């Protein structure tokens, strides 16, 4: 069985729903609070590649830091967005669930079924 890792913020409702669903299914998984263990640029790039997504596609637009960085006025490149996500984890949509060569953004939490 491939290892499953859930990158989460423990206070996030969707993250808690995903954890609960995995536990109820008897799935063994590891949780990583990416506020305590921040993403490296390399790790975030790898997860994006596995999800077949660009940084702009997993950007949290309702966060204060998004507004403070004036995303709507500035035309950040994908590389700049990635760098900002590493610096400001609030910009990353969650939870991201990784299993082997695949990863998904589990929003809504029912998307977790795509890994099984």
PDB file of C-alpha atoms in Angstrom:
ATOM      1  CA  UNK A   1       0.000   0.000   0.000  1.00  0.00           C
ATOM      2  CA  UNK A   2       1.332   3.397  -0.976  1.00  0.00           C
ATOM      3  CA  UNK A   3       1.800   5.953   1.772  1.00  0.00           C
ATOM      4  CA  UNK A   4      -0.839   8.680   1.928  1.00  0.00           C
ATOM      5  CA  UNK A   5       0.092  12.138   3.150  1.00  0.00           C
ATOM      6  CA  UNK A   6      -2.409  14.897   3.890  1.00  0.00           C
ATOM      7  CA  UNK A   7      -0.982  18.421   3.846  1.00  0.00           C
ATOM      8  CA  UNK A   8      -3.319  20.430   6.009  1.00  0.00           C
ATOM      9  CA  UNK A   9      -4.106  23.195   8.449  1.00  0.00           C
ATOM     10  CA  UNK A  10      -5.662  21.401  11.464  1.00  0.00           C
ATOM     11  CA  UNK A  11      -8.237  24.158  12.076  1.00  0.00           C
ATOM     12  CA  UNK A  12      -9.579  23.924   8.507  1.00  0.00           C
ATOM     13  CA  UNK A  13     -13.036  22.336   8.297  1.00  0.00           C
ATOM     14  CA  UNK A  14     -12.353  20.637   4.938  1.00  0.00           C
ATOM     15  CA  UNK A  15      -9.068  19.227   6.275  1.00  0.00           C
ATOM     16  CA  UNK A  16     -10.887  17.766   9.263  1.00  0.00           C
ATOM     17  CA  UNK A  17     -13.540  16.205   6.998  1.00  0.00           C
ATOM     18  CA  UNK A  18     -10.845  14.554   4.856  1.00  0.00           C
ATOM     19  CA  UNK A  19      -9.057  13.182   7.942  1.00  0.00           C
ATOM     20  CA  UNK A  20     -12.347  11.860   9.329  1.00  0.00           C
ATOM     21  CA  UNK A  21     -13.235  10.162   6.012  1.00  0.00           C
ATOM     22  CA  UNK A  22      -9.822   8.479   5.827  1.00  0.00           C
ATOM     23  CA  UNK A  23     -10.023   7.301   9.445  1.00  0.00           C
ATOM     24  CA  UNK A  24     -13.556   5.949   8.940  1.00  0.00           C
ATOM     25  CA  UNK A  25     -12.349   4.088   5.841  1.00  0.00           C
ATOM     26  CA  UNK A  26      -9.552   2.499   7.848  1.00  0.00           C
ATOM     27  CA  UNK A  27      -6.888   4.153   5.723  1.00  0.00           C
ATOM     28  CA  UNK A  28      -3.468   4.658   7.271  1.00  0.00           C
ATOM     29  CA  UNK A  29      -2.159   8.140   6.530  1.00  0.00           C
ATOM     30  CA  UNK A  30       0.215  10.797   7.749  1.00  0.00           C
ATOM     31  CA  UNK A  31      -0.827  14.380   8.446  1.00  0.00           C
ATOM     32  CA  UNK A  32       1.531  17.281   7.795  1.00  0.00           C
ATOM     33  CA  UNK A  33       0.620  20.670   9.193  1.00  0.00           C
ATOM     34  CA  UNK A  34       2.327  22.852   6.586  1.00  0.00           C
ATOM     35  CA  UNK A  35       2.292  25.803   8.974  1.00  0.00           C
ATOM     36  CA  UNK A  36       4.644  23.888  11.296  1.00  0.00           C
ATOM     37  CA  UNK A  37       6.492  22.010   8.516  1.00  0.00           C
ATOM     38  CA  UNK A  38       6.418  24.532   5.649  1.00  0.00           C
ATOM     39  CA  UNK A  39       6.530  23.505   2.006  1.00  0.00           C
ATOM     40  CA  UNK A  40       9.877  23.786   0.324  1.00  0.00           C
ATOM     41  CA  UNK A  41       9.719  25.220  -3.174  1.00  0.00           C
ATOM     42  CA  UNK A  42      10.768  21.816  -4.549  1.00  0.00           C
ATOM     43  CA  UNK A  43       8.039  19.960  -2.605  1.00  0.00           C
ATOM     44  CA  UNK A  44       5.312  22.383  -3.677  1.00  0.00           C
ATOM     45  CA  UNK A  45       6.470  22.111  -7.316  1.00  0.00           C
ATOM     46  CA  UNK A  46       6.353  18.310  -7.066  1.00  0.00           C
ATOM     47  CA  UNK A  47       2.826  18.341  -5.596  1.00  0.00           C
ATOM     48  CA  UNK A  48       1.636  20.736  -8.318  1.00  0.00           C
ATOM     49  CA  UNK A  49       3.120  18.458 -10.977  1.00  0.00           C
ATOM     50  CA  UNK A  50       1.378  15.425  -9.445  1.00  0.00           C
ATOM     51  CA  UNK A  51      -1.922  17.366  -9.402  1.00  0.00           C
ATOM     52  CA  UNK A  52      -1.330  18.632 -12.964  1.00  0.00           C
ATOM     53  CA  UNK A  53      -2.018  22.164 -11.716  1.00  0.00           C
ATOM     54  CA  UNK A  54      -0.356  25.575 -11.820  1.00  0.00           C
ATOM     55  CA  UNK A  55       0.263  27.653  -8.690  1.00  0.00           C
ATOM     56  CA  UNK A  56      -2.498  30.091  -9.678  1.00  0.00           C
ATOM     57  CA  UNK A  57      -5.004  27.210  -9.664  1.00  0.00           C
ATOM     58  CA  UNK A  58      -4.481  26.466  -5.958  1.00  0.00           C
ATOM     59  CA  UNK A  59      -4.359  30.070  -4.797  1.00  0.00           C
ATOM     60  CA  UNK A  60      -6.543  31.020  -1.814  1.00  0.00           C
ATOM     61  CA  UNK A  61      -8.084  34.319  -2.851  1.00  0.00           C
ATOM     62  CA  UNK A  62     -10.062  35.074   0.314  1.00  0.00           C
ATOM     63  CA  UNK A  63      -7.009  35.403   2.540  1.00  0.00           C
ATOM     64  CA  UNK A  64      -5.804  38.719   3.946  1.00  0.00           C
ATOM     65  CA  UNK A  65      -2.302  38.140   2.561  1.00  0.00           C
ATOM     66  CA  UNK A  66      -3.804  37.770  -0.951  1.00  0.00           C
ATOM     67  CA  UNK A  67      -5.327  41.238  -0.628  1.00  0.00           C
ATOM     68  CA  UNK A  68      -2.203  42.682   1.041  1.00  0.00           C
ATOM     69  CA  UNK A  69      -0.049  41.468  -1.865  1.00  0.00           C
ATOM     70  CA  UNK A  70      -2.464  43.179  -4.291  1.00  0.00           C
ATOM     71  CA  UNK A  71      -2.900  40.118  -6.518  1.00  0.00           C
ATOM     72  CA  UNK A  72      -5.741  41.799  -8.418  1.00  0.00           C
ATOM     73  CA  UNK A  73      -3.577  44.776  -9.407  1.00  0.00           C
ATOM     74  CA  UNK A  74      -0.329  42.937 -10.083  1.00  0.00           C
ATOM     75  CA  UNK A  75       0.271  40.354 -12.764  1.00  0.00           C
ATOM     76  CA  UNK A  76       2.342  37.845 -10.852  1.00  0.00           C
ATOM     77  CA  UNK A  77       3.942  35.088 -12.899  1.00  0.00           C
ATOM     78  CA  UNK A  78       3.398  31.438 -11.942  1.00  0.00           C
ATOM     79  CA  UNK A  79       6.974  31.383 -10.617  1.00  0.00           C
ATOM     80  CA  UNK A  80       6.316  34.461  -8.460  1.00  0.00           C
ATOM     81  CA  UNK A  81       3.061  32.935  -7.165  1.00  0.00           C
ATOM     82  CA  UNK A  82       4.933  29.745  -6.238  1.00  0.00           C
ATOM     83  CA  UNK A  83       7.582  31.763  -4.380  1.00  0.00           C
ATOM     84  CA  UNK A  84       4.867  33.699  -2.520  1.00  0.00           C
ATOM     85  CA  UNK A  85       3.099  30.443  -1.575  1.00  0.00           C
ATOM     86  CA  UNK A  86       6.309  29.119  -0.034  1.00  0.00           C
ATOM     87  CA  UNK A  87       6.715  32.376   1.907  1.00  0.00           C
ATOM     88  CA  UNK A  88       3.011  32.706   2.849  1.00  0.00           C
ATOM     89  CA  UNK A  89       1.359  29.290   3.397  1.00  0.00           C
ATOM     90  CA  UNK A  90      -2.069  30.951   3.767  1.00  0.00           C
ATOM     91  CA  UNK A  91      -2.031  31.333  -0.030  1.00  0.00           C
ATOM     92  CA  UNK A  92      -2.149  27.539  -0.577  1.00  0.00           C
ATOM     93  CA  UNK A  93      -5.550  25.833  -0.968  1.00  0.00           C
ATOM     94  CA  UNK A  94      -5.951  22.821   1.277  1.00  0.00           C
ATOM     95  CA  UNK A  95      -5.934  19.975   1.936  1.00  0.00           C
ATOM     96  CA  UNK A  96      -3.548  18.486  -0.578  1.00  0.00           C
ATOM     97  CA  UNK A  97      -3.527  14.698  -0.434  1.00  0.00           C
ATOM     98  CA  UNK A  98      -0.584  12.787  -1.899  1.00  0.00           C
ATOM     99  CA  UNK A  99      -0.487   9.088  -2.703  1.00  0.00           C
ATOM    100  CA  UNK A 100       2.467   7.793  -4.687  1.00  0.00           C
ATOM    101  CA  UNK A 101       2.678   9.462  -8.097  1.00  0.00           C
ATOM    102  CA  UNK A 102      -0.668  11.197  -7.667  1.00  0.00           C
ATOM    103  CA  UNK A 103      -1.896  14.128  -5.605  1.00  0.00           C
ATOM    104  CA  UNK A 104      -5.209  15.939  -5.413  1.00  0.00           C
ATOM    105  CA  UNK A 105      -6.610  19.114  -3.960  1.00  0.00           C
ATOM    106  CA  UNK A 106      -9.347  17.588  -1.809  1.00  0.00           C
ATOM    107  CA  UNK A 107     -11.855  20.427  -2.147  1.00  0.00           C
ATOM    108  CA  UNK A 108     -14.589  19.526  -1.614  1.00  0.00           C
ATOM    109  CA  UNK A 109     -13.605  16.725   0.769  1.00  0.00           C
ATOM    110  CA  UNK A 110     -15.464  14.118  -1.352  1.00  0.00           C
ATOM    111  CA  UNK A 111     -12.689  14.446  -3.970  1.00  0.00           C
ATOM    112  CA  UNK A 112     -10.594  12.187  -1.742  1.00  0.00           C
ATOM    113  CA  UNK A 113     -12.367   9.251  -3.446  1.00  0.00           C
ATOM    114  CA  UNK A 114     -10.337  10.022  -6.609  1.00  0.00           C
ATOM    115  CA  UNK A 115      -7.273   8.484  -4.961  1.00  0.00           C
ATOM    116  CA  UNK A 116      -8.916   5.089  -4.380  1.00  0.00           C
TER     117      UNK A 116
END
